[in-house]
Short mmCIF file of C-alpha atoms in Angstrom, two decimals:
data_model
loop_
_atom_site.label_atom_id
_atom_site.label_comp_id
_atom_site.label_asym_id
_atom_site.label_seq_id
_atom_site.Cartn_x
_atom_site.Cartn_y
_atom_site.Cartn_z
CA UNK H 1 -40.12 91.08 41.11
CA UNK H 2 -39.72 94.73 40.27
CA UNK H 3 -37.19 96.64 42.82
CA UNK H 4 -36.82 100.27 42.94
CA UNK H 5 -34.08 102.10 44.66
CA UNK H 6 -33.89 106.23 45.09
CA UNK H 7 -31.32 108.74 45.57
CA UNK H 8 -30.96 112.42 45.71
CA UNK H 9 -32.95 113.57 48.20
CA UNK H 10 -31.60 116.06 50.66
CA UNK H 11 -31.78 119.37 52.65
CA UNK H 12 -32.60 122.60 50.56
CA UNK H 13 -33.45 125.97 51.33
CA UNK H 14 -36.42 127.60 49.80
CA UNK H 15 -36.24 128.83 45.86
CA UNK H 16 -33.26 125.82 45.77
CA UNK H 17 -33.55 122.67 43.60
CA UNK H 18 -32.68 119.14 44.13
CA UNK H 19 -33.00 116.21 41.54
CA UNK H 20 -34.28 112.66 42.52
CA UNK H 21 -33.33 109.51 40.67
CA UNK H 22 -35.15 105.87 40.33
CA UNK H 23 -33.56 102.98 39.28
CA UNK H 24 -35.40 99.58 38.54
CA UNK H 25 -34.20 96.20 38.37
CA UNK H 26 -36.56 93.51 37.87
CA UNK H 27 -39.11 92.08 34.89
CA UNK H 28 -42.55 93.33 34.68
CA UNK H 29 -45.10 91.53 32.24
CA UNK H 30 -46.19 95.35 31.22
CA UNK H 31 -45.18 98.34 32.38
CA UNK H 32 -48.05 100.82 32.24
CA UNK H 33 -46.65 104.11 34.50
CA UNK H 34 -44.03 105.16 36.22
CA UNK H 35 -43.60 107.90 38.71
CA UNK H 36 -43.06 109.87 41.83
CA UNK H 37 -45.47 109.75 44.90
CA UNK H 38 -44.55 111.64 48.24
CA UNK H 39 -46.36 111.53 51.80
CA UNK H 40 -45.71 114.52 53.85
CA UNK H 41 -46.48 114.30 57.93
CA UNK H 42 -49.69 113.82 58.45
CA UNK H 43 -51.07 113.35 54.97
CA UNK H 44 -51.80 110.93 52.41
CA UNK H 45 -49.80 110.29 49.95
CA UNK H 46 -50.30 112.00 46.25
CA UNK H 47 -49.03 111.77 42.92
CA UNK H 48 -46.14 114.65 42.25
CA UNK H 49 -45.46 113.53 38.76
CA UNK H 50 -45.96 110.44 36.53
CA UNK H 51 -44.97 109.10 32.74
CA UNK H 52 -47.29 106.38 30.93
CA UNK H 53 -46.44 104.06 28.35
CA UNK H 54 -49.02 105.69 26.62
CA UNK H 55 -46.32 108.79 26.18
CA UNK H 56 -48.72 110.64 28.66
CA UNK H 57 -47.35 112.94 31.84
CA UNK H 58 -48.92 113.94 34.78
CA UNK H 59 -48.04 116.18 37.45
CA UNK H 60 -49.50 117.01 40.96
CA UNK H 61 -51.64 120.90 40.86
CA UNK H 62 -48.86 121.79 43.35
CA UNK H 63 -45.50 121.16 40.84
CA UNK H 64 -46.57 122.23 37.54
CA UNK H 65 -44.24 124.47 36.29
CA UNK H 66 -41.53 123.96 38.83
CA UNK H 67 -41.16 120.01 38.48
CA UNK H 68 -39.78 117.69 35.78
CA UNK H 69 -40.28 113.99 34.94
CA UNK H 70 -38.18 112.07 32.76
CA UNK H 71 -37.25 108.80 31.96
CA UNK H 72 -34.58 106.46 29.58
CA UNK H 73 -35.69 104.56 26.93
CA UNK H 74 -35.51 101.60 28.43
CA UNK H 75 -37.79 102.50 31.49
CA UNK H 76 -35.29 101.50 33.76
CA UNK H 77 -35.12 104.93 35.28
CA UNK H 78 -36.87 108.21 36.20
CA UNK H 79 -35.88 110.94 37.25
CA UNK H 80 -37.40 114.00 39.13
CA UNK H 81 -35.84 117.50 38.53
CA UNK H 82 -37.28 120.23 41.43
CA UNK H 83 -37.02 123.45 41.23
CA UNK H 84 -38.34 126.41 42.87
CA UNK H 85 -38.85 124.38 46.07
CA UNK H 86 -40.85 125.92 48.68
CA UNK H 87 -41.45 124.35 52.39
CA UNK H 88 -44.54 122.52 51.56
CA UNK H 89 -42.72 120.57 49.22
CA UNK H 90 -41.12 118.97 52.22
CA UNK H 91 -42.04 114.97 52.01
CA UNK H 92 -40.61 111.20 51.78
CA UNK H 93 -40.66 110.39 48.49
CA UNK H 94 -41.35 107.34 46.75
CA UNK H 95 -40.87 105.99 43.43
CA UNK H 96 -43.47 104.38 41.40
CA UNK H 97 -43.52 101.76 39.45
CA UNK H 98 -47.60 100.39 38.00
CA UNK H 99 -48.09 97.65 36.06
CA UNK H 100 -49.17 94.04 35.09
CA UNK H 101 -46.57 91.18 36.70
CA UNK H 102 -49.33 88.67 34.79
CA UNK H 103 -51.95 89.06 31.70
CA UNK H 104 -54.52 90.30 34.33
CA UNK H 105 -52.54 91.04 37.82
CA UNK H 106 -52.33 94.32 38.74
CA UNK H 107 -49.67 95.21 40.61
CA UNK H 108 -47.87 98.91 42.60
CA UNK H 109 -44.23 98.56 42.98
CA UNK H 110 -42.68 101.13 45.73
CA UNK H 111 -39.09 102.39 46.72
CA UNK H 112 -38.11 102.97 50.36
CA UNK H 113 -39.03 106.30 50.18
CA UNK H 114 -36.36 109.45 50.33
CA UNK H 115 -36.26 112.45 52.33
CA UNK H 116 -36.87 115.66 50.79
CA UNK H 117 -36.89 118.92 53.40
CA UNK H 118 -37.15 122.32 52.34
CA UNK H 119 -36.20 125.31 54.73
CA UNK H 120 -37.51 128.80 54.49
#
């Protein structure tokens, strides 16, 4: 059972930066992406940023260019690096993890979610 666990998030006024971490403990069969989601009031929740295990990234229309993704070797973290935040970047967010736990099972691993506000 995969278990992820964030930290950083935070209060920031606008044009500030804040960096999110991810740890994971826990076996996965394979490992296919891992990432950051958030959910702001009110809306569903969408992909900010995202690394594959095919060496692919992804980010969200609304962070390219002001957010970073990275990750250890080992895929046992990721990390989110903000910058330029603006008040619509306020949101919980959550970690990622996507993957198989079996040859076919498909399975969405999430953290508990972390607070991220942005003041103008």
């Amino acid at each position: 059972q995969v278990h992820l666990v964030e930290s950083g998030g935070g209060s920031v006024q606008a044009g500030g930066s804040l960096r999110l971490s991810c740890a994971r403990s826990g076996d996965i069969f394979r490992l296919v992406a891992m990432g950051w989601y958030r959910q702001a009031p009110g809306k569903q929740r969408e992909l900010v940023a995202q690394v594959t295990a095919g060496q692919s990234t992804n980010y969200g229309d609304s962070v390219k260019g002001r957010f970073t993704i990275s990750r250890d070797n080992a895929w046992n973290t990721v990390a989110l690096q903000m910058s330029s935040l603006k008040p619509e970047h306020t949101a919980v967010y959550y970690c990622n993890v996507g993957g198989y736990s079996g040859p076919t099972r498909w399975e969405a691993y999430w953290g508990q979610g972390t607070q991220v506000t942005v003041s103008s």
